[in-house]
C-alpha cells in the first residue's frame, strides 16, 4: 500500500509501509535512445554512459553518489533493452511487463 509520494533529491520516491523504492525510469530515456533503437545503438549507448558514470571513474568526484545511482539506472535499463524478450514485453506492457512487483505499487 502506498502511503505518500514525496520529492527527494529531484527524484520521486514511493514511501511504502515497509520500505521505499524509486520509481523505475524509462529505459530508453535513461540510455538516451529513441524507441525502436537497434541492438547496436543500445550497446553503444550503454558502453558510453557506463564508462561516464562508472564508480571507478568517479572516485574523486564530489557527486560520486549521484554518479553511482545513475550507473545503477543505466545497468537496469540495459538489462531490459539488451534482452529481446524483456524489451518486447516492456514495449508492449511498460513496466508491468518486466517487473512482477510493479502492479503491487
C-alpha positions as CSV (number, residue, x, y, z in Angstrom):
1,X,0.0,0.0,0.0
2,X,1.3,3.4,-0.9
3,X,1.3,5.9,1.9
4,X,2.7,9.1,0.2
5,X,4.6,10.4,-2.7
6,X,7.4,12.7,-1.9
7,X,10.2,14.6,-3.6
8,X,13.8,13.5,-2.6
9,X,16.8,14.9,-4.5
10,X,14.8,15.7,-7.6
11,X,13.6,12.1,-7.9
12,X,10.2,10.9,-6.9
13,X,10.2,8.1,-4.4
14,X,7.5,5.8,-3.2
15,X,7.1,5.6,0.5
16,X,5.6,2.2,1.4
17,X,4.7,0.6,4.7
18,X,8.0,-1.4,5.0
19,X,10.4,0.3,2.7
20,X,10.6,2.9,-0.1
21,X,11.5,2.2,-3.7
22,X,12.5,4.5,-6.5
23,X,10.1,4.6,-9.4
24,X,11.5,2.9,-12.4
25,X,12.6,5.2,-15.2
26,X,12.0,4.6,-18.9
27,X,15.0,2.6,-20.1
28,X,15.0,4.4,-23.5
29,X,15.2,7.7,-21.7
30,X,18.0,6.5,-19.3
31,X,20.1,5.3,-22.3
32,X,19.2,8.5,-24.3
33,X,17.7,6.4,-27.1
34,X,14.6,6.6,-29.2
35,X,12.1,3.8,-29.2
36,X,13.0,1.3,-31.9
37,X,16.7,1.7,-31.4
38,X,18.8,-1.1,-32.9
39,X,20.7,-3.6,-30.7
40,X,23.9,-1.9,-31.8
41,X,22.6,1.5,-30.7
42,X,21.7,0.1,-27.3
43,X,25.2,-1.4,-26.9
44,X,26.9,1.8,-27.9
45,X,24.8,3.9,-25.6
46,X,25.3,1.5,-22.7
47,X,29.1,1.5,-23.2
48,X,29.3,5.3,-23.5
49,X,27.2,6.0,-20.4
50,X,28.6,3.2,-18.2
51,X,32.1,4.5,-18.8
52,X,31.0,8.0,-17.9
53,X,29.1,7.1,-14.7
54,X,31.1,4.0,-13.5
55,X,32.1,4.3,-9.8
56,X,35.8,3.7,-10.6
57,X,35.7,6.7,-13.0
58,X,34.2,8.9,-10.3
59,X,36.3,8.2,-7.2
60,X,37.3,11.8,-6.7
61,X,34.1,13.3,-8.0
62,X,32.2,15.2,-5.2
63,X,29.0,13.9,-6.8
64,X,30.1,10.3,-6.8
65,X,26.9,9.1,-5.0
66,X,24.8,10.6,-7.8
67,X,27.0,9.0,-10.4
68,X,26.7,5.6,-8.8
69,X,22.9,5.9,-8.8
70,X,23.0,6.9,-12.5
71,X,25.2,3.9,-13.1
72,X,22.7,1.6,-11.5
73,X,19.9,3.1,-13.6
74,X,22.0,2.5,-16.7
75,X,22.6,-1.1,-15.9
76,X,18.8,-1.7,-15.2
77,X,17.9,0.0,-18.5
78,X,20.5,-2.1,-20.3
79,X,19.1,-5.3,-18.7
80,X,15.7,-4.6,-20.2
81,X,16.7,-3.3,-23.6
82,X,19.5,-5.8,-24.3
83,X,17.3,-8.8,-23.7
84,X,15.0,-9.2,-26.7
85,X,12.2,-10.8,-24.7
86,X,12.3,-8.3,-21.9
87,X,12.4,-5.4,-24.4
88,X,9.4,-6.8,-26.3
89,X,7.5,-7.1,-23.0
90,X,8.4,-3.6,-22.0
91,X,7.5,-2.1,-25.3
92,X,4.1,-3.8,-25.2
93,X,3.2,-3.6,-21.5
94,X,5.5,-1.0,-20.0
95,X,7.0,-1.7,-16.6
96,X,4.3,-4.2,-15.8
97,X,5.8,-6.5,-18.4
98,X,9.3,-6.6,-16.9
99,X,8.7,-6.0,-13.2
100,X,6.4,-8.5,-11.4
101,X,6.1,-6.2,-8.4
102,X,5.0,-3.2,-10.5
103,X,1.3,-3.9,-10.2
104,X,1.6,-4.0,-6.4
105,X,2.9,-0.5,-6.2
